[in-house]
Coordinates of C-alpha atoms in Angstrom, one line a residue:
Chain A
M944 CA 0.0 0.0 0.0
I945 CA 1.2 3.5 -0.9
Y946 CA 0.2 5.5 2.1
L947 CA -0.6 9.2 1.3
D948 CA -3.0 9.9 4.2
N949 CA -0.4 11.3 6.5
S950 CA -2.5 14.4 7.3
A951 CA -4.9 12.0 9.0
T952 CA -2.1 10.3 10.8
T953 CA 1.5 9.5 9.8
S954 CA 2.2 5.9 8.8
P955 CA 4.5 4.2 9.3
K956 CA 5.8 5.5 12.6
P957 CA 9.6 5.4 13.1
Q958 CA 11.0 2.3 14.7
Q959 CA 12.1 4.3 17.7
V960 CA 8.5 5.3 18.3
L961 CA 7.3 1.7 18.3
D962 CA 10.2 0.8 20.6
A963 CA 9.6 3.6 23.1
S964 CA 5.8 2.9 23.4
A965 CA 6.4 -0.8 23.8
R966 CA 9.1 -0.2 26.5
A967 CA 6.7 2.0 28.4
L968 CA 3.9 -0.6 28.1
R969 CA 6.2 -3.4 29.3
A970 CA 7.3 -1.7 32.4
S971 CA 5.1 1.2 33.4
A972 CA 3.7 2.5 36.6
N973 CA 1.4 5.6 37.0
P974 CA 3.6 8.6 36.7
G975 CA 3.4 11.2 39.4
R976 CA 1.3 9.2 41.8
S977 CA 3.6 7.1 43.9
G978 CA 7.0 7.1 45.4
H979 CA 8.3 3.7 44.3
R980 CA 11.0 3.4 41.7
M981 CA 8.7 2.4 38.9
S982 CA 6.4 5.4 39.4
V983 CA 9.3 7.8 39.7
E984 CA 10.9 6.4 36.5
A985 CA 7.5 6.9 34.8
G986 CA 7.5 10.5 36.0
E987 CA 10.9 10.9 34.6
R988 CA 9.8 9.7 31.2
I989 CA 6.9 12.2 31.2
Y990 CA 9.2 15.0 32.2
S991 CA 11.7 14.1 29.6
A992 CA 9.0 14.2 26.9
R993 CA 7.9 17.5 28.2
K994 CA 11.4 18.9 27.9
T995 CA 11.8 17.5 24.4
A996 CA 8.6 19.1 23.3
A997 CA 9.5 22.4 24.8
D998 CA 12.9 22.4 23.0
L999 CA 11.2 21.7 19.6
F1000 CA 8.9 24.7 20.0
G1001 CA 11.4 27.1 21.5
M1002 CA 10.0 27.1 25.0
E1003 CA 12.1 27.8 28.0
D1004 CA 9.5 26.6 30.6
E1005 CA 8.6 23.0 30.0
T1006 CA 5.8 23.1 32.6
R1007 CA 3.9 25.1 30.0
V1008 CA 3.8 22.0 27.7
I1009 CA 0.5 20.3 28.4
F1010 CA -0.1 16.7 27.3
T1011 CA -3.6 16.0 26.0
P1012 CA -5.4 13.1 24.2
G1013 CA -5.2 15.0 21.0
C1014 CA -5.3 18.3 19.1
T1015 CA -9.1 18.4 19.3
F1016 CA -9.0 18.1 23.1
S1017 CA -6.4 20.9 23.2
L1018 CA -8.5 23.2 21.0
N1019 CA -11.6 22.5 23.1
T1020 CA -9.7 23.3 26.3
A1021 CA -8.3 26.5 24.9
I1022 CA -11.5 27.7 23.2
K1023 CA -13.8 26.9 26.1
G1024 CA -11.3 28.4 28.5
I1025 CA -10.9 31.7 26.7
F1026 CA -14.6 32.1 26.1
S1027 CA -15.9 30.8 29.4
K1028 CA -17.4 34.2 30.0
G1029 CA -18.5 35.0 26.4
G1030 CA -16.9 37.1 23.8
H1031 CA -16.1 37.1 20.0
A1032 CA -13.6 35.2 18.1
V1033 CA -12.0 35.8 14.8
V1034 CA -11.2 32.6 12.9
S1035 CA -10.1 32.0 9.3
N1036 CA -12.5 30.7 6.7
L1037 CA -10.4 27.5 6.5
E1038 CA -10.9 26.2 10.0
H1039 CA -11.4 22.5 10.9
N1040 CA -14.5 21.4 12.8
A1041 CA -12.2 21.0 15.9
V1042 CA -12.3 24.8 16.0
M1043 CA -15.7 25.5 14.6
R1044 CA -17.8 23.0 16.5
P1045 CA -16.6 24.2 19.9
L1046 CA -17.4 27.8 18.8
E1047 CA -20.8 26.8 17.6
A1048 CA -21.5 24.9 20.8
L1049 CA -20.6 28.2 22.7
R1050 CA -23.2 30.2 20.7
S1051 CA -25.9 29.4 23.2
E1052 CA -23.7 31.1 25.8
G1053 CA -23.4 34.2 23.8
V1054 CA -20.1 33.5 22.0
T1055 CA -19.9 34.8 18.4
Y1056 CA -17.3 34.6 15.7
T1057 CA -16.4 36.1 12.4
A1058 CA -14.6 34.0 9.7
A1059 CA -11.9 36.0 7.9
A1060 CA -11.2 35.2 4.3
V1061 CA -7.7 33.9 3.5
Y1062 CA -6.1 34.9 0.2
P1063 CA -3.4 32.3 -0.8
G1064 CA -0.3 34.1 -1.9
D1065 CA -1.4 37.5 -0.7
D1066 CA -0.6 37.8 3.0
D1067 CA -1.4 41.5 3.0
A1068 CA -4.9 40.9 1.9
T1069 CA -5.3 38.1 4.4
L1070 CA -4.0 40.3 7.2
D1071 CA -6.5 43.1 6.2
S1072 CA -9.3 40.5 6.2
F1073 CA -8.4 39.5 9.8
R1074 CA -8.1 43.2 10.9
R1075 CA -11.6 44.0 9.5
S1076 CA -13.1 41.0 11.4
I1077 CA -12.0 42.3 14.8
N1078 CA -14.7 44.1 16.9
V1079 CA -14.9 45.5 20.4
N1080 CA -15.9 42.1 21.9
T1081 CA -13.1 40.2 20.2
K1082 CA -11.0 38.2 22.7
A1083 CA -8.9 36.0 20.5
I1084 CA -7.8 35.2 16.9
I1085 CA -7.9 31.5 16.4
C1086 CA -6.5 30.2 13.1
T1087 CA -5.0 27.2 11.5
H1088 CA -1.4 27.3 10.7
A1089 CA -2.0 25.4 7.5
S1090 CA -5.3 24.1 5.9
N1091 CA -5.8 20.4 6.3
V1092 CA -7.5 20.4 2.9
W1093 CA -5.6 22.8 0.6
G1094 CA -2.3 23.1 2.4
I1095 CA -2.8 26.9 2.3
R1096 CA -0.4 28.3 4.9
L1097 CA -1.5 31.3 7.0
P1098 CA 0.9 34.2 7.9
V1099 CA 0.6 33.4 11.5
E1100 CA 3.6 35.5 12.6
R1101 CA 1.9 38.6 11.2
I1102 CA -1.6 37.6 12.4
C1103 CA 0.0 37.2 15.9
A1104 CA 1.4 40.7 15.7
L1105 CA -2.0 42.0 14.7
A1106 CA -3.8 40.1 17.6
H1107 CA -1.4 41.6 20.1
A1108 CA -1.8 45.1 18.7
Y1109 CA -5.4 44.8 19.7
G1110 CA -4.7 43.1 23.0
L1111 CA -6.1 39.7 21.9
Y1112 CA -5.1 36.1 22.5
M1113 CA -3.4 34.5 19.5
M1114 CA -4.1 30.8 19.3
I1115 CA -2.9 28.5 16.6
D1116 CA -4.3 25.2 15.4
A1117 CA -1.1 23.5 14.4
A1118 CA -2.6 20.0 13.8
Q1119 CA -1.1 20.0 10.2
S1120 CA 2.0 22.0 10.8
A1121 CA 3.7 20.9 14.0
G1122 CA 6.9 19.1 13.1
V1123 CA 6.7 20.3 9.5
L1124 CA 6.5 24.1 9.4
P1125 CA 8.6 26.5 11.5
L1126 CA 6.7 27.2 14.8
D1127 CA 8.5 28.9 17.7
M1128 CA 6.7 30.0 20.8
K1129 CA 9.3 32.8 21.0
D1130 CA 7.4 34.4 18.2
G1131 CA 4.7 35.3 20.7
Y1132 CA 1.8 32.9 20.2
D1133 CA -0.3 32.6 23.3
I1134 CA -1.7 29.1 22.8
V1135 CA -0.6 26.5 20.2
C1136 CA -2.5 23.2 19.9
A1137 CA -0.9 20.3 18.2
A1138 CA -1.6 16.7 17.3
G1139 CA 1.0 14.3 18.5
H1140 CA 0.3 11.6 15.8
K1141 CA 0.7 13.5 12.6
G1142 CA 3.9 15.5 11.8
L1143 CA 5.4 14.7 15.2
Y1144 CA 5.2 11.0 14.4
G1145 CA 3.8 9.9 17.8
P1146 CA 1.0 7.4 18.5
M1147 CA -2.6 8.3 18.2
G1148 CA -4.2 9.5 21.4
T1149 CA -1.5 12.1 22.0
G1150 CA -1.6 15.9 21.7
L1151 CA -0.1 19.0 23.0
M1152 CA -1.3 22.4 24.3
L1153 CA 1.6 24.9 24.5
L1154 CA 0.9 27.9 26.7
S1155 CA 2.7 31.2 26.9
E1156 CA 3.0 33.0 30.2
K1157 CA 0.1 35.3 29.2
A1158 CA -2.2 32.3 28.7
D1159 CA -4.3 32.1 31.8
I1160 CA -7.3 29.9 31.2
P1161 CA -9.3 27.5 33.3
P1162 CA -9.1 23.7 32.6
L1163 CA -11.7 21.8 30.7
I1164 CA -11.7 18.8 33.0
T1165 CA -10.7 18.5 36.7
G1166 CA -9.8 15.6 38.9
G1167 CA -6.9 13.7 40.4
T1168 CA -3.4 15.1 39.5
G1169 CA -1.3 13.4 42.1
S1170 CA -0.7 16.8 43.7
G1171 CA -2.4 18.7 46.5
S1172 CA -4.7 15.8 47.1
A1173 CA -6.0 17.1 50.4
S1174 CA -7.7 20.0 48.7
L1175 CA -10.9 19.6 46.6
I1176 CA -9.8 22.6 44.5
Q1177 CA -8.0 21.9 41.2
P1178 CA -4.3 22.8 41.5
Q1179 CA -3.5 26.0 39.5
E1180 CA 0.1 25.2 38.9
L1181 CA 1.1 24.0 35.5
P1182 CA 0.9 21.4 34.0
D1183 CA -1.3 19.9 36.7
R1184 CA -4.1 22.4 36.1
F1185 CA -4.8 20.7 32.7
E1186 CA -3.6 17.2 33.3
S1187 CA -6.2 15.4 35.5
G1188 CA -6.3 11.7 35.3
T1189 CA -3.6 9.2 34.4
L1190 CA -1.4 10.3 31.6
N1191 CA -1.0 8.2 28.5
L1192 CA 2.6 7.1 29.3
P1193 CA 3.0 4.7 26.3
G1194 CA 1.7 7.4 24.0
I1195 CA 3.8 10.2 25.4
A1196 CA 6.9 8.1 25.4
G1197 CA 6.3 7.3 21.7
L1198 CA 5.6 11.0 21.1
E1199 CA 8.9 11.9 22.6
A1200 CA 10.6 9.4 20.3
G1201 CA 8.7 10.9 17.4
I1202 CA 9.8 14.4 18.2
S1203 CA 13.3 13.2 18.5
F1204 CA 13.0 11.6 15.0
V1205 CA 11.8 15.0 13.6
S1206 CA 14.6 16.9 15.4
A1207 CA 17.2 14.5 14.1
K1208 CA 16.0 14.7 10.5
G1209 CA 15.5 18.4 10.8
K1210 CA 12.1 20.0 10.3
E1211 CA 13.5 22.0 7.4
N1212 CA 14.6 18.9 5.6
I1213 CA 11.3 17.1 6.1
L1214 CA 9.5 20.2 4.8
R1215 CA 11.7 20.5 1.8
H1216 CA 11.3 16.7 1.0
E1217 CA 7.5 16.8 1.4
M1218 CA 7.1 20.0 -0.6
S1219 CA 9.1 18.6 -3.5
L1220 CA 6.8 15.6 -3.5
V1221 CA 3.7 17.7 -3.5
R1222 CA 5.0 19.9 -6.3
R1223 CA 5.8 16.7 -8.2
A1224 CA 2.3 15.6 -7.7
Y1225 CA 0.9 18.9 -8.7
K1226 CA 2.9 19.0 -11.9
G1227 CA 2.0 15.4 -12.8
L1228 CA -1.7 15.8 -12.0
S1229 CA -2.0 19.2 -13.8
A1230 CA -0.8 17.6 -17.0
N1231 CA -3.9 15.3 -16.8
K1232 CA -6.9 17.1 -18.4
K1233 CA -9.4 15.1 -16.3
V1234 CA -7.9 16.4 -13.0
R1235 CA -9.0 19.6 -11.4
L1236 CA -6.7 21.4 -9.0
Y1237 CA -7.9 24.3 -6.9
T1238 CA -4.7 26.2 -5.8
P1239 CA -1.6 27.5 -7.5
E1240 CA 1.4 25.3 -7.6
P1241 CA 2.4 24.9 -4.0
D1242 CA 5.2 27.2 -2.9
E1243 CA 6.8 26.7 0.5
S1244 CA 6.2 30.3 1.5
F1245 CA 2.4 29.9 1.1
F1246 CA 1.7 26.2 1.4
A1247 CA 2.2 23.2 3.6
P1248 CA 2.7 19.8 2.0
V1249 CA -1.0 18.9 1.5
L1250 CA -2.7 18.7 -1.9
S1251 CA -6.3 18.1 -2.9
F1252 CA -7.8 17.5 -6.3
N1253 CA -10.8 16.1 -8.1
I1254 CA -11.3 14.1 -11.2
E1255 CA -13.9 15.7 -13.4
G1256 CA -17.3 14.3 -13.1
V1257 CA -16.3 11.8 -10.4
D1258 CA -17.3 11.9 -6.8
S1259 CA -14.2 12.2 -4.6
E1260 CA -15.1 9.2 -2.5
T1261 CA -15.5 7.1 -5.7
A1262 CA -12.1 8.3 -6.9
A1263 CA -10.5 7.5 -3.5
A1264 CA -12.1 4.0 -3.5
Q1265 CA -10.7 3.3 -6.9
L1266 CA -7.2 4.4 -5.8
A1267 CA -7.5 2.2 -2.7
R1268 CA -8.4 -0.8 -4.9
R1269 CA -5.1 -0.1 -6.7
G1270 CA -3.1 0.1 -3.4
I1271 CA -3.1 3.8 -2.8
A1272 CA -4.4 5.2 0.4
V1273 CA -5.8 8.8 0.3
R1274 CA -8.6 10.6 2.0
A1275 CA -11.6 12.0 0.2
G1276 CA -14.8 13.8 1.3
L1277 CA -14.9 16.9 3.4
H1278 CA -11.9 16.1 5.7
C1279 CA -14.0 17.3 8.8
C1280 CA -13.5 20.8 7.3
P1281 CA -16.6 22.1 5.5
A1282 CA -15.4 25.6 5.9
A1283 CA -12.3 25.0 3.7
H1284 CA -14.4 23.2 1.1
R1285 CA -16.9 26.1 1.0
A1286 CA -14.1 28.6 0.6
L1287 CA -12.9 26.9 -2.6
G1288 CA -16.2 25.7 -4.0
T1289 CA -16.0 21.9 -3.2
L1290 CA -18.6 21.6 -0.5
D1291 CA -20.8 19.4 -2.8
T1292 CA -18.1 17.2 -4.2
G1293 CA -15.4 17.0 -1.5
A1294 CA -11.9 16.4 -2.8
V1295 CA -9.2 13.8 -2.9
R1296 CA -6.3 14.6 -0.6
I1297 CA -2.8 13.4 -0.8
S1298 CA -0.3 14.1 1.9
P1299 CA 3.2 12.7 2.1
S1300 CA 5.4 12.1 5.1
A1301 CA 9.1 11.8 5.7
F1302 CA 8.8 8.2 4.5
T1303 CA 7.2 8.9 1.1
A1304 CA 9.3 8.5 -2.0
A1305 CA 9.1 10.2 -5.4
R1306 CA 8.2 6.9 -6.9
D1307 CA 5.1 6.8 -4.7
I1308 CA 3.9 10.1 -6.2
D1309 CA 4.7 8.9 -9.7
R1310 CA 2.6 5.8 -9.1
V1311 CA -0.4 8.1 -8.0
I1312 CA 0.0 10.3 -11.1
Q1313 CA 0.1 7.2 -13.3
T1314 CA -2.8 5.5 -11.6
V1315 CA -5.0 8.6 -11.8
R1316 CA -4.2 8.7 -15.4
E1317 CA -5.4 5.1 -15.9
L1318 CA -8.6 5.3 -13.9
K1319 CA -11.8 4.7 -15.9
F1320 CA -15.2 5.5 -14.5
Chain B
M1423 CA 24.7 10.7 55.5
E1424 CA 22.3 13.4 56.8
K1425 CA 19.8 14.7 54.3
V1426 CA 17.8 17.7 53.6
Y1427 CA 14.4 17.3 51.9
F1428 CA 12.8 19.9 49.7
V1429 CA 9.1 19.4 49.4
V1430 CA 7.6 20.4 46.0
S1431 CA 4.1 20.3 44.7
S1432 CA 4.3 17.6 42.1
V1433 CA 6.4 15.1 40.3
T1434 CA 7.0 17.6 37.4
Y1435 CA 8.7 20.0 39.8
A1436 CA 10.6 17.2 41.4
M1437 CA 12.0 16.1 38.1
K1438 CA 12.7 19.7 37.0
G1439 CA 14.5 20.2 40.4
R1440 CA 16.6 17.1 39.9
R1441 CA 17.7 18.1 36.5
I1442 CA 18.6 21.6 37.6
L1443 CA 20.6 20.2 40.5
A1444 CA 22.3 17.7 38.3
S1445 CA 23.3 20.4 35.9
G1446 CA 25.0 22.1 38.8
G1447 CA 26.7 19.0 40.0
I1448 CA 24.5 18.2 42.9
K1449 CA 23.2 14.7 43.2
S1450 CA 19.6 14.3 44.5
E1451 CA 16.9 11.7 45.0
I1452 CA 13.2 11.9 44.4
G1453 CA 10.9 10.4 46.8
K1454 CA 7.4 10.8 48.2
R1455 CA 7.6 10.4 51.9
G1456 CA 5.6 12.6 54.2
R1457 CA 7.4 13.2 57.4
R1458 CA 4.4 14.1 59.5
A1459 CA 1.3 12.3 60.2
D1460 CA -0.8 15.0 58.6
D1461 CA 1.4 15.2 55.4
K1462 CA -0.9 13.3 53.1
S1463 CA -1.1 15.7 50.3
C1464 CA 0.6 13.8 47.5
R1465 CA 3.8 15.9 47.5
Y1466 CA 7.2 14.9 46.3
T1467 CA 10.5 15.5 47.9
I1468 CA 14.0 16.2 46.4
A1469 CA 16.6 15.0 48.8
V1470 CA 20.2 16.2 48.9
S1471 CA 23.0 15.8 51.3
S1472 CA 23.0 18.4 54.0
G1473 CA 26.3 19.7 52.8
N1474 CA 24.8 20.7 49.4
A1475 CA 21.5 22.0 50.9
E1476 CA 22.2 25.7 50.8
A1477 CA 23.5 25.6 47.3
A1478 CA 20.6 23.4 46.2
E1479 CA 18.0 25.6 47.7
R1480 CA 19.5 28.6 45.9
M1481 CA 19.5 26.8 42.6
L1482 CA 16.0 25.6 42.9
R1483 CA 14.6 29.0 43.9
A1484 CA 16.6 30.7 41.1
N1485 CA 15.0 28.4 38.6
S1486 CA 11.4 28.8 39.7
V1487 CA 11.0 25.5 41.5
R1488 CA 8.7 26.5 44.3
I1489 CA 9.8 24.9 47.5
L1490 CA 6.7 24.3 49.7
E1491 CA 8.8 23.2 52.7
R1492 CA 12.4 22.4 53.7
K1493 CA 12.9 19.5 56.1
D1494 CA 16.2 19.2 57.7
G1495 CA 17.4 15.9 59.1
G1496 CA 16.9 12.2 58.4
T1497 CA 19.6 9.8 57.4
T1498 CA 19.8 7.1 54.7

């Protein structure tokens, strides 16, 4: 199987990820709960992973790295925390349902939002669009770093400066970008939410919420933290405020190994490799008259390595099923992101998405191009 | 050897403390042993030899490891 569904989850995982998770499963006690050797060692594994993640994202204080069950959990925590007392959010018109559904759920509590249009290749226009969407009730700008459908990359550094000029929180959904695109907390982001199992190559069921010193929000869930147990009040110290319940040690150990894999390869090298593959796919597919592409040829300044297309007159799920029968794994449909499909006019058809990883080879892309050419409907 | 115990709020700060002390050449041990009957609050301790206690305390405080309590005494 040629696996090009890495935006959903990267596969295969590096061997060291499998090894780290297996080691943790074989000999794990509950981290941060007991004083015996196994529990202390488990605590050390978690702390080490926290430090490794902090280093990757340019954070000096590793206690501000929060482990979560996934990016969706991180986004829910952050959004429901920021808007616990109402307010208005500015989002992009490319947001995933992990951002849009929490905001919709908060409508009944008076939370409103405005979706700012993104102009691929024109960061000035995108920035103006965000600026015009801010009103007196706006508390935060929440935006994806890169569209999970089109790969369109948002100018988050400039949007962050805009947010801070207006005294707003700047929050990034880095589900598709963590481990691939440059992302440094020193650039001033207040909250960054990331998936552990995509570009960071960790196991599913892992996620991160990275908090700046300014980010002061309540937790989504409360419970046992292994600290301050005599009190019924949730500890306010980080990371315990947000980490109730037993942590996913096998997952987090694997995530640390995944982050180490990314660091060893170099994010820049991974990005360069994946972008070259996506450009190769774009060129090959654009030579096929049956194929419809929706964006300009992906350039690293404006795109992440994700590419979606359709075959004229063919439903995207049908096309994906045909590719699957020929040994090519892609994702079709709406990708949990109707907003991005609405923005580029594919809400009715969906699209076929291909997304490479560090393990994808040029010959895999050539096979996709060839197979799409051979498909008959 | 006589030890000094620094009580911290959670395992995260115990680990952080241990790494900070190690970077300064001070050996420490992490434990979880309340030394009073009413000390049941899931707190961790960083133990150092009494000879290193002053330097250790300074290093921990300088690196934002909040020390909830210092307990002098006790031998291994």
